[in-house]
Short mmCIF file of C-alpha atoms and ligand atoms in Angstrom, two decimals:
data_model
loop_
_atom_site.label_atom_id
_atom_site.label_comp_id
_atom_site.label_asym_id
_atom_site.label_seq_id
_atom_site.Cartn_x
_atom_site.Cartn_y
_atom_site.Cartn_z
CA MET A 1 -14.10 14.55 -5.00
CA PRO A 2 -12.55 10.92 -4.86
CA LEU A 3 -8.75 10.54 -6.48
CA GLU A 4 -8.61 14.50 -6.86
CA ALA A 5 -5.76 15.47 -4.93
CA TYR A 6 -3.87 11.78 -6.55
CA ARG A 7 -4.50 13.28 -10.18
CA LYS A 8 -3.83 16.93 -9.59
CA LYS A 9 0.16 15.78 -8.23
CA ARG A 10 0.43 14.07 -11.49
CA ASN A 11 1.29 14.93 -15.02
CA PHE A 12 -0.39 12.06 -17.19
CA ALA A 13 1.54 12.98 -20.50
CA LYS A 14 5.03 12.24 -18.14
CA THR A 15 4.24 9.89 -15.84
CA PRO A 16 3.44 6.00 -16.43
CA GLU A 17 1.10 5.81 -12.97
CA PRO A 18 -2.24 4.96 -14.02
CA PRO A 19 -5.34 8.07 -14.03
CA GLY A 20 -7.07 5.33 -12.92
CA ARG A 21 -11.11 4.80 -12.61
CA ILE A 22 -13.41 4.97 -9.51
CA SER A 23 -14.92 1.64 -9.30
CA PRO A 24 -17.30 1.97 -6.45
CA GLY A 25 -19.94 -1.72 -6.26
CA ARG A 26 -18.20 -4.28 -8.19
CA GLY A 27 -20.04 -6.76 -6.04
CA GLN A 28 -19.31 -9.65 -3.53
CA HIS A 29 -15.09 -9.66 -3.52
CA ARG A 30 -12.49 -9.54 -1.49
CA PRO A 31 -11.30 -6.50 -1.22
CA VAL A 32 -7.43 -6.44 -2.02
CA PHE A 33 -4.20 -4.64 -0.91
CA VAL A 34 -1.34 -4.20 -2.27
CA VAL A 35 3.05 -2.70 -0.49
CA GLN A 36 4.93 -1.33 -3.45
CA LYS A 37 8.44 -0.52 -2.21
CA HIS A 38 8.80 3.16 -3.55
CA ASP A 39 12.80 4.51 -3.75
CA ALA A 40 12.06 8.11 -4.20
CA THR A 41 14.15 10.74 -2.14
CA HIS A 42 13.67 8.24 0.61
CA LEU A 43 12.78 5.09 0.30
CA HIS A 44 9.50 3.72 1.35
CA TYR A 45 6.88 1.27 1.14
CA ASP A 46 3.54 2.04 0.38
CA PHE A 47 0.73 0.27 2.11
CA ARG A 48 -2.77 0.70 0.56
CA LEU A 49 -6.08 -0.88 1.05
CA GLU A 50 -9.44 -0.83 -0.76
CA ILE A 51 -12.16 0.26 0.24
CA ARG A 52 -15.27 2.25 -1.14
CA GLY A 53 -13.53 2.04 -4.53
CA VAL A 54 -10.03 2.85 -4.46
CA LEU A 55 -7.14 2.68 -2.62
CA VAL A 56 -7.11 4.22 0.70
CA SER A 57 -3.13 4.31 1.20
CA TRP A 58 0.19 4.90 3.83
CA ALA A 59 3.59 6.01 3.29
CA VAL A 60 5.70 3.59 5.51
CA PRO A 61 8.98 4.71 6.22
CA LYS A 62 10.75 1.59 7.61
CA GLY A 63 7.99 -1.05 5.63
CA PRO A 64 5.50 -3.32 7.53
CA SER A 65 6.87 -5.78 10.02
CA MET A 66 5.24 -9.28 10.67
CA SER A 67 7.16 -9.31 14.59
CA PRO A 68 4.05 -7.44 16.90
CA ALA A 69 6.97 -5.82 18.27
CA GLU A 70 7.68 -3.23 15.35
CA ARG A 71 4.48 -0.89 15.63
CA ARG A 72 5.30 1.08 12.00
CA LEU A 73 5.06 4.66 11.81
CA ALA A 74 2.77 5.13 8.84
CA ILE A 75 1.46 8.43 7.43
CA ARG A 76 -1.51 8.74 5.16
CA THR A 77 -1.33 9.83 1.89
CA GLU A 78 -3.69 10.93 -1.38
CA ASP A 79 -6.03 7.96 -2.34
CA HIS A 80 -4.99 5.60 -4.93
CA PRO A 81 -6.73 4.48 -7.85
CA LEU A 82 -7.27 0.47 -7.73
CA GLU A 83 -5.15 0.10 -11.02
CA TYR A 84 -2.33 1.10 -8.88
CA ALA A 85 -2.73 -2.04 -7.49
CA GLU A 86 -0.68 -3.59 -10.28
CA PHE A 87 1.58 -0.71 -11.34
CA GLU A 88 5.11 -1.14 -11.34
CA GLY A 89 7.86 1.07 -13.47
CA LEU A 90 9.68 4.28 -13.01
CA ILE A 91 8.53 7.52 -11.99
CA PRO A 92 9.88 10.09 -14.13
CA GLU A 93 12.59 12.89 -12.64
CA GLY A 94 10.59 15.75 -12.36
CA GLU A 95 7.77 14.37 -11.81
CA TYR A 96 5.74 13.77 -8.17
CA GLY A 97 7.19 10.58 -6.47
CA ALA A 98 9.76 10.38 -8.90
CA GLY A 99 11.53 7.09 -8.77
CA THR A 100 11.45 3.20 -8.71
CA VAL A 101 8.19 1.42 -7.62
CA MET A 102 7.83 -2.27 -6.87
CA VAL A 103 5.04 -4.50 -6.24
CA TRP A 104 6.68 -5.99 -3.53
CA ASP A 105 3.50 -7.44 -1.79
CA ARG A 106 -0.65 -7.82 -2.92
CA GLY A 107 -3.17 -9.82 -1.92
CA THR A 108 -6.63 -9.48 -0.70
CA TYR A 109 -8.02 -8.62 2.70
CA GLN A 110 -10.43 -8.85 5.02
CA SER A 111 -12.00 -6.95 8.16
CA LYS A 112 -12.65 -8.75 11.36
CA ARG A 113 -14.75 -6.49 12.65
CA GLU A 114 -19.24 -5.95 11.83
CA ASP A 115 -18.47 -2.48 10.77
CA PRO A 116 -17.49 -1.49 7.27
CA THR A 117 -13.89 -0.28 6.54
CA ASP A 118 -14.43 2.75 5.59
CA ARG A 119 -16.51 3.24 9.13
CA GLN A 120 -13.66 2.39 10.78
CA LEU A 121 -11.27 4.17 8.37
CA ALA A 122 -13.14 7.29 10.06
CA ASP A 123 -12.93 5.64 13.15
CA GLY A 124 -9.25 5.28 13.36
CA THR A 125 -8.61 1.73 14.23
CA ILE A 126 -8.82 -0.66 11.40
CA ASP A 127 -8.43 -4.30 12.53
CA ILE A 128 -8.13 -6.17 8.93
CA MET A 129 -6.86 -10.09 8.03
CA LEU A 130 -4.22 -10.19 5.29
CA HIS A 131 -3.80 -12.94 2.66
CA GLY A 132 -0.49 -11.67 0.66
CA GLU A 133 2.43 -14.11 0.02
CA ARG A 134 4.79 -11.69 2.31
CA LEU A 135 1.54 -10.05 5.06
CA ARG A 136 -0.36 -12.62 6.19
CA GLY A 137 -2.90 -12.68 9.42
CA GLY A 138 -4.29 -10.16 11.58
CA PHE A 139 -3.31 -6.13 11.37
CA ALA A 140 -4.18 -3.35 13.24
CA LEU A 141 -3.42 0.30 11.85
CA VAL A 142 -4.51 2.68 14.68
CA LEU A 143 -4.56 6.84 14.19
CA THR A 144 -2.41 8.31 16.09
CA ARG A 145 -2.31 11.74 15.32
CA MET A 146 -3.39 14.62 13.12
CA ARG A 147 -1.46 17.32 12.35
CA ALA A 148 -2.65 20.29 14.42
CA SER A 149 -3.71 23.57 12.02
CA GLY A 150 -6.52 25.06 9.78
CA ARG A 151 -4.89 22.90 6.60
CA ARG A 152 -6.00 19.63 5.72
CA GLY A 153 -4.32 17.44 8.03
CA GLN A 154 -1.50 14.62 7.81
CA GLU A 155 -2.50 11.90 9.27
CA GLN A 156 -0.38 10.07 11.78
CA TRP A 157 -0.55 6.04 12.04
CA LEU A 158 0.85 2.80 13.17
CA LEU A 159 0.30 -0.44 11.55
CA ILE A 160 0.94 -3.25 14.34
CA LYS A 161 1.02 -7.31 13.73
CA GLU A 162 -1.41 -9.06 16.08
CA ARG A 163 -0.11 -11.67 17.67
CA ASP A 164 -1.54 -14.10 15.90
CA ALA A 165 -0.04 -18.12 14.31
CA HIS A 166 1.73 -15.21 11.33
CA ALA A 167 3.57 -13.17 13.81
CA ASP A 168 7.88 -13.69 13.42
CA PRO A 169 9.95 -11.51 16.05
CA ALA A 170 12.73 -12.15 13.88
CA TRP A 171 11.17 -10.91 10.66
CA ASN A 172 13.20 -8.64 8.84
CA ILE A 173 11.96 -6.53 5.35
CA GLU A 174 15.53 -5.99 4.74
CA SER A 175 16.16 -10.33 4.13
CA PRO A 176 17.41 -11.25 0.80
CA ARG A 177 14.59 -12.98 0.29
CA PHE A 178 12.18 -9.78 0.05
CA GLU A 179 14.51 -8.05 -2.73
CA ARG A 180 12.57 -8.90 -5.61
CA SER A 181 8.83 -7.93 -6.63
CA ILE A 182 6.31 -10.66 -6.02
CA LEU A 183 4.76 -9.40 -9.63
CA SER A 184 8.14 -9.38 -12.09
CA GLY A 185 10.23 -11.14 -9.99
CA ARG A 186 12.53 -8.41 -10.86
CA THR A 187 14.51 -6.18 -8.09
CA LEU A 188 14.49 -2.35 -7.71
CA ASP A 189 17.86 -1.74 -10.07
CA GLU A 190 15.71 -4.04 -12.89
CA ILE A 191 12.70 -2.30 -12.80
CA ALA A 192 14.71 0.62 -13.12
CA LEU A 193 16.37 -0.27 -15.95
CA GLY A 194 13.41 -1.55 -17.90
CA LYS A 195 14.32 -5.02 -18.02
CA SER A 196 10.85 -6.29 -19.14
CA VAL A 197 9.52 -9.73 -18.11
CA LYS A 198 6.81 -11.01 -18.74
CA LEU A 199 4.15 -9.68 -16.10
CA SER A 200 1.90 -11.57 -14.42
CA VAL A 201 -1.09 -9.38 -13.82
CA ALA A 202 -3.71 -12.18 -12.82
CA SER A 203 -6.07 -10.38 -10.74
CA THR A 204 -6.29 -10.83 -7.44
CA ARG A 205 -10.50 -10.90 -7.37
CA THR A 206 -12.29 -13.47 -7.45
MN1 MN B 301 5.38 6.22 -1.98
#
């Protein structure tokens, strides 16, 4: 069942995260992607792509890179609701994923192939073009291995920038120019302190 794993892990009386709806088939719109910087037990980035009415998600320990030479490990995690693309805030101590979440990049994407992205996901190779503020151009996600065992496997993927005009070999995610939310302009510390700002929640959807 879609979002079952997402909901099971969370107590919505305690976390500010959205319980979420499943909204498939909202007509023709460019699907969205979001990258959230998540200061949890270990600082990481969550990369999410809208596919079939949910945000298919990967935890990327080192974050995405605009350098084609950097292949970034991306561990598949549970699907998140579409509303999560606008979630920024502090998940309280003791709750799943406790820590601060920042919307680090957001935008729309296009498939670079004819076959639908849910098929690409199932086949283990996704080829897309990102139209974000920080991430742009062609990217590939490639399934490298599944954790062996009878349990529901943890999929390991690689997130790879393609060589194109947007590629930047010198790109560094730790640059000060990337330290603020593209949604609210806040730093992780400001989000954690609950510093309020006028959120620009304009939909990326047209
Ligand atoms: Mn996370």
